[in-house]
mmCIF file with all atom_site columns, C-alpha atoms in Angstrom:
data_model
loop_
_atom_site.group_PDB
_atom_site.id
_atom_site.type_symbol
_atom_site.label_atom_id
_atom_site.label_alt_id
_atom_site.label_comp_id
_atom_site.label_asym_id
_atom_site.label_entity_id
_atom_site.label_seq_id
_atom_site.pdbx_PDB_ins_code
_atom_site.Cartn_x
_atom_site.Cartn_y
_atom_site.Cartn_z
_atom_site.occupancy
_atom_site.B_iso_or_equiv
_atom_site.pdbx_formal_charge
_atom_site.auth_seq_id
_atom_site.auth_comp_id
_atom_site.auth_asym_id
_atom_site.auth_atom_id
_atom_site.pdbx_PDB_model_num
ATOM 1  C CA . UNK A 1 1  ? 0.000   0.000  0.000   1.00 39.00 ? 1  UNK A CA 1
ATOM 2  C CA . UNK A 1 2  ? 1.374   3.402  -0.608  1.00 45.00 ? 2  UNK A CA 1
ATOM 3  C CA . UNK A 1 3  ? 2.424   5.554  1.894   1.00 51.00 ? 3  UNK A CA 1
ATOM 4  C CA . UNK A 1 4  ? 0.336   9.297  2.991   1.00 54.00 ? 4  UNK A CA 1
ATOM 5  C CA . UNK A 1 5  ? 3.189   11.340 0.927   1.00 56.00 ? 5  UNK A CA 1
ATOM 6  C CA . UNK A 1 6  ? 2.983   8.702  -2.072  1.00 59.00 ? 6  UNK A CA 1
ATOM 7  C CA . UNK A 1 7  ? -0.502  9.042  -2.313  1.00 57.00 ? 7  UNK A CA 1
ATOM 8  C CA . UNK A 1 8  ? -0.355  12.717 -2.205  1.00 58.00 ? 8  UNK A CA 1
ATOM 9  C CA . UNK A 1 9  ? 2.345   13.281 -5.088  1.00 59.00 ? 9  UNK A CA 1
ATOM 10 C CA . UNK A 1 10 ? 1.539   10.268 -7.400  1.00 61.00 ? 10 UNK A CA 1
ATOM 11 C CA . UNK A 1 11 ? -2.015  12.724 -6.765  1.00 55.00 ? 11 UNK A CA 1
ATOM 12 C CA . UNK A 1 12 ? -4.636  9.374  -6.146  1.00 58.00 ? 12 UNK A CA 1
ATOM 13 C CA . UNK A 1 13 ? -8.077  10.503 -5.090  1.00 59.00 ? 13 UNK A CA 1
ATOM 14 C CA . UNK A 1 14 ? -8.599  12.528 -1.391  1.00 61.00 ? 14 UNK A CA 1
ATOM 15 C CA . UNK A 1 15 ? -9.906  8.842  -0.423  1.00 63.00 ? 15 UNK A CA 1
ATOM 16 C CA . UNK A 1 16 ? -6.520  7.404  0.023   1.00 59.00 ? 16 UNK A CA 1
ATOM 17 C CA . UNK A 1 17 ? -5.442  9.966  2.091   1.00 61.00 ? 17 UNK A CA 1
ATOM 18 C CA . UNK A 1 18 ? -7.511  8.408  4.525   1.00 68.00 ? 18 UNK A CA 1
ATOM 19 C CA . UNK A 1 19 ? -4.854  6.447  6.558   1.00 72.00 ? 19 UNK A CA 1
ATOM 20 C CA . UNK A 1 20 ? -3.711  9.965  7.836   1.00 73.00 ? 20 UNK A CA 1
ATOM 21 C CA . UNK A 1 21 ? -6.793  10.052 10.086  1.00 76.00 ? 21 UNK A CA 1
ATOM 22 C CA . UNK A 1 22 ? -6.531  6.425  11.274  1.00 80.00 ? 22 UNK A CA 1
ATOM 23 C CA . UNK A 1 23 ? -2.957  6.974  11.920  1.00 78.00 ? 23 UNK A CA 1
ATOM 24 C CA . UNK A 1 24 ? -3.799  10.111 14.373  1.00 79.00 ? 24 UNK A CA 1
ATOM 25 C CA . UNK A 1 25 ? -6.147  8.227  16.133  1.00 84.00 ? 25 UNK A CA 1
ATOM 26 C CA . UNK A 1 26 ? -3.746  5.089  16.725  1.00 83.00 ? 26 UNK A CA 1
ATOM 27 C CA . UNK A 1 27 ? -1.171  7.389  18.021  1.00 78.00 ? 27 UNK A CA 1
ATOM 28 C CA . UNK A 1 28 ? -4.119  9.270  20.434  1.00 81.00 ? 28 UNK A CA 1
ATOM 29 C CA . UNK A 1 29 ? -5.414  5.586  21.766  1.00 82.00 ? 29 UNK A CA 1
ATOM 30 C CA . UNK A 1 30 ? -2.327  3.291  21.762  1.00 82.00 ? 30 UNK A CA 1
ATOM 31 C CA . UNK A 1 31 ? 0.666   5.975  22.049  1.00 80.00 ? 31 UNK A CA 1
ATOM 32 C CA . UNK A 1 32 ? -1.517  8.084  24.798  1.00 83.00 ? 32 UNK A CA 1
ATOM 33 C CA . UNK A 1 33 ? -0.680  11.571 23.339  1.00 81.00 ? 33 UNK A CA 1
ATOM 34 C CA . UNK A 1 34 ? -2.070  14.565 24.898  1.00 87.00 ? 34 UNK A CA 1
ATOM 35 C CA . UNK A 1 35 ? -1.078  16.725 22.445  1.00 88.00 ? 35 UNK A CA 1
ATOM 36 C CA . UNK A 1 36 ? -0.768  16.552 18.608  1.00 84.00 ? 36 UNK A CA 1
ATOM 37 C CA . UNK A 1 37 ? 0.575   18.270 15.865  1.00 85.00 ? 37 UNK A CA 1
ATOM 38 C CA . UNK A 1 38 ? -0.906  18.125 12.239  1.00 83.00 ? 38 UNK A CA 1
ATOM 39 C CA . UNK A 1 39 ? -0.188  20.195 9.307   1.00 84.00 ? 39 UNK A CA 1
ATOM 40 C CA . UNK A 1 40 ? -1.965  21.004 6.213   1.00 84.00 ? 40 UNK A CA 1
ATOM 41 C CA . UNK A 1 41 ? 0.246   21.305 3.005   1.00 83.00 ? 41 UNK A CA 1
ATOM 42 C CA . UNK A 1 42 ? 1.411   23.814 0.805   1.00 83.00 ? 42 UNK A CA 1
ATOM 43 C CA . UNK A 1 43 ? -0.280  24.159 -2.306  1.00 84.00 ? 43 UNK A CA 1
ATOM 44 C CA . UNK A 1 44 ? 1.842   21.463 -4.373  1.00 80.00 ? 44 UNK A CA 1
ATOM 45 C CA . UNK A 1 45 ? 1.135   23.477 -7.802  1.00 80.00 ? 45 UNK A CA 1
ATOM 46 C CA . UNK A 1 46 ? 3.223   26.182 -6.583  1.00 81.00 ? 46 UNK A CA 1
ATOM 47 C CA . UNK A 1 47 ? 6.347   23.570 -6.128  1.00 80.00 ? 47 UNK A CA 1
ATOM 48 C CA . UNK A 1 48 ? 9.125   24.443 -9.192  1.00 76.00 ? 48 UNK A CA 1
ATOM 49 C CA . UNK A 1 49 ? 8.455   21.071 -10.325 1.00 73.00 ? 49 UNK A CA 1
ATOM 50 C CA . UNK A 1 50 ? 5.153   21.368 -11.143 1.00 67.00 ? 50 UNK A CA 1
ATOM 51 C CA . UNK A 1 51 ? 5.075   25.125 -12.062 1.00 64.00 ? 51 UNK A CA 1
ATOM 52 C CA . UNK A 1 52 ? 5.330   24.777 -15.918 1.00 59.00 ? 52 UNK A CA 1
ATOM 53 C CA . UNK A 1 53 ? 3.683   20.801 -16.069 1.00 52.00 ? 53 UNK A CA 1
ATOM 54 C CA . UNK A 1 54 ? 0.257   20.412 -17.904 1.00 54.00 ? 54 UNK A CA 1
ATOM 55 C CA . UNK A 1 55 ? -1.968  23.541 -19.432 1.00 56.00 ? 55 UNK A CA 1
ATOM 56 C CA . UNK A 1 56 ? -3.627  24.318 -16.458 1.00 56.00 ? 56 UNK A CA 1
ATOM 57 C CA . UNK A 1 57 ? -1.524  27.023 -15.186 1.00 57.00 ? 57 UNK A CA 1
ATOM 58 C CA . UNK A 1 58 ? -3.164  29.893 -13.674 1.00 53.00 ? 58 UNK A CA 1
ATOM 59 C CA . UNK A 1 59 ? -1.853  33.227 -13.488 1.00 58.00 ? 59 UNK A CA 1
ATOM 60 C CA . UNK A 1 60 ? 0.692   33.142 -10.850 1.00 64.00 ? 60 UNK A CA 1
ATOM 61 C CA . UNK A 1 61 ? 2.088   30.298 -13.321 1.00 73.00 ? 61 UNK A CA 1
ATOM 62 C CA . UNK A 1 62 ? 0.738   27.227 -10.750 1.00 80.00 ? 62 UNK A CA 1
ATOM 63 C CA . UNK A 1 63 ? -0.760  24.315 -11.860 1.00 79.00 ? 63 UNK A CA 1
ATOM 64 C CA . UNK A 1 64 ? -4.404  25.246 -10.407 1.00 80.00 ? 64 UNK A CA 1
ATOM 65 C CA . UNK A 1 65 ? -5.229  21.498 -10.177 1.00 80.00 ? 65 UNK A CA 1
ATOM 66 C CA . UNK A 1 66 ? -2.791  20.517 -8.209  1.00 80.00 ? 66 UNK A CA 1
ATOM 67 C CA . UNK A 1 67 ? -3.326  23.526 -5.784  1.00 83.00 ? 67 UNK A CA 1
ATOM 68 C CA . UNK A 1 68 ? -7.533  22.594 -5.684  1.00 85.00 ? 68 UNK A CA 1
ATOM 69 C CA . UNK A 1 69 ? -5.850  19.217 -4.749  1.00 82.00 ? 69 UNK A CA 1
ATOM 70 C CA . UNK A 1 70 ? -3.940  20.522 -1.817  1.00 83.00 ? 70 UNK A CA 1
ATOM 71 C CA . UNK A 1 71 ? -7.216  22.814 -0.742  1.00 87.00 ? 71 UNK A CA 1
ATOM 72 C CA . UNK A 1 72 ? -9.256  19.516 -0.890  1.00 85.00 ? 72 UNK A CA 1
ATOM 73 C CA . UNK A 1 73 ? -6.690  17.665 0.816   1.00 83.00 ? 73 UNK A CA 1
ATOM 74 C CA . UNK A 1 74 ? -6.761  20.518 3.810   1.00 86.00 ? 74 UNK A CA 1
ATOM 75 C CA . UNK A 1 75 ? -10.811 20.720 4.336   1.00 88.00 ? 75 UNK A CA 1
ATOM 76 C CA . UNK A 1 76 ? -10.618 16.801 4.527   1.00 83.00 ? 76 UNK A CA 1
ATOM 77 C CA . UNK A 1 77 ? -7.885  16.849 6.645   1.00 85.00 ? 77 UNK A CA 1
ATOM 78 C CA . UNK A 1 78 ? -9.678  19.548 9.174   1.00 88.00 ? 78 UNK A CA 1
ATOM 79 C CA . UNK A 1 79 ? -12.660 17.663 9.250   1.00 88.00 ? 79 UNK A CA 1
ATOM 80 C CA . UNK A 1 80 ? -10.985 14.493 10.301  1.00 87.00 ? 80 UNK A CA 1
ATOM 81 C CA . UNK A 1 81 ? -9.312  16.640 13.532  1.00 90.00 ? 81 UNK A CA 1
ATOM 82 C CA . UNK A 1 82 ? -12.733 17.937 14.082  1.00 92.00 ? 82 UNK A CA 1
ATOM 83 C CA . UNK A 1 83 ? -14.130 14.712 14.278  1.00 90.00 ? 83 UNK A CA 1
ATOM 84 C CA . UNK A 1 84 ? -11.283 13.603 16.219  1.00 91.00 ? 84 UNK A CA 1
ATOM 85 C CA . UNK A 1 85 ? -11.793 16.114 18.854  1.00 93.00 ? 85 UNK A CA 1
ATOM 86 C CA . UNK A 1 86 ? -15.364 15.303 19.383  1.00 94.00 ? 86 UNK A CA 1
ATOM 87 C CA . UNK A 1 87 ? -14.186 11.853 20.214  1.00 92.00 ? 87 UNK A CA 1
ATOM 88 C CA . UNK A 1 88 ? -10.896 12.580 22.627  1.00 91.00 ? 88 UNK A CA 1
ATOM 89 C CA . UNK A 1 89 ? -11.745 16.325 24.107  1.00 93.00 ? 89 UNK A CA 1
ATOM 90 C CA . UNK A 1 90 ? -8.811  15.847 26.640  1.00 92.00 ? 90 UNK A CA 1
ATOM 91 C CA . UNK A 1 91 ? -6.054  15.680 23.512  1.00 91.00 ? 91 UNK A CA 1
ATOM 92 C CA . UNK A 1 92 ? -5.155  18.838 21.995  1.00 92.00 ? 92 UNK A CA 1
ATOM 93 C CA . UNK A 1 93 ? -4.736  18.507 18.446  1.00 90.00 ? 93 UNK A CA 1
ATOM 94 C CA . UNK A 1 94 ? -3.406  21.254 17.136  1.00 90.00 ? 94 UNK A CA 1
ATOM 95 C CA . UNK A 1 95 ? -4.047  22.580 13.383  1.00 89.00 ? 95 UNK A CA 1
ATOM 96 C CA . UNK A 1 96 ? -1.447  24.535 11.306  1.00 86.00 ? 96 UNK A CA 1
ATOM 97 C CA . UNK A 1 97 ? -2.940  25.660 7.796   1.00 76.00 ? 97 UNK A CA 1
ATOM 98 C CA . UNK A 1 98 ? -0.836  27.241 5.310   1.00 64.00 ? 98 UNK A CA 1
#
């Protein structure tokens, strides 16, 4: 099975980044954390790599696909923590959106 970041750049559907949430929730039950960290990403059409692929560039010369991806990605991403926080209230899980 491919891994969270393998998902995201071979760009499979928002459905296979599922694992992400199951893997926050094993560290909150088995691991015990009180506190946890989780990022959003950048949008990935910005990245230099991607800049000039395809002919869906916008005007700041991203691939707007790829950046819809990464917004999709987020909102996914912060529902999954706020589901998460209904279920464990005592863990702080902490939200950093770019």
């Amino acid at each position: 099975m491919p891994s969270y970041m393998e998902n995201l750049f071979l760009r499979h559907p928002i459905s296979c980044l599922r694992p992400l949430r199951i893997q926050l929730e094993k560290l909150i039950k088995e691991a015990g954390a009180e506190t946890a960290n989780v990022s959003g990403i950048l949008p990935i059409g910005c990245f230099l790599g991607y800049r000039t692929e395809g002919d869906s560039i916008g005007k700041c010369r991203c691939h707007e696909g790829l950046n819809m991806y990464s917004k999709l990605h987020n909102e996914h991403l912060w529902q999954a923590i706020r589901e998460l926080r209904l279920k464990y209230p005592d863990v702080h899980i902490i939200y950093a959106d770019y």
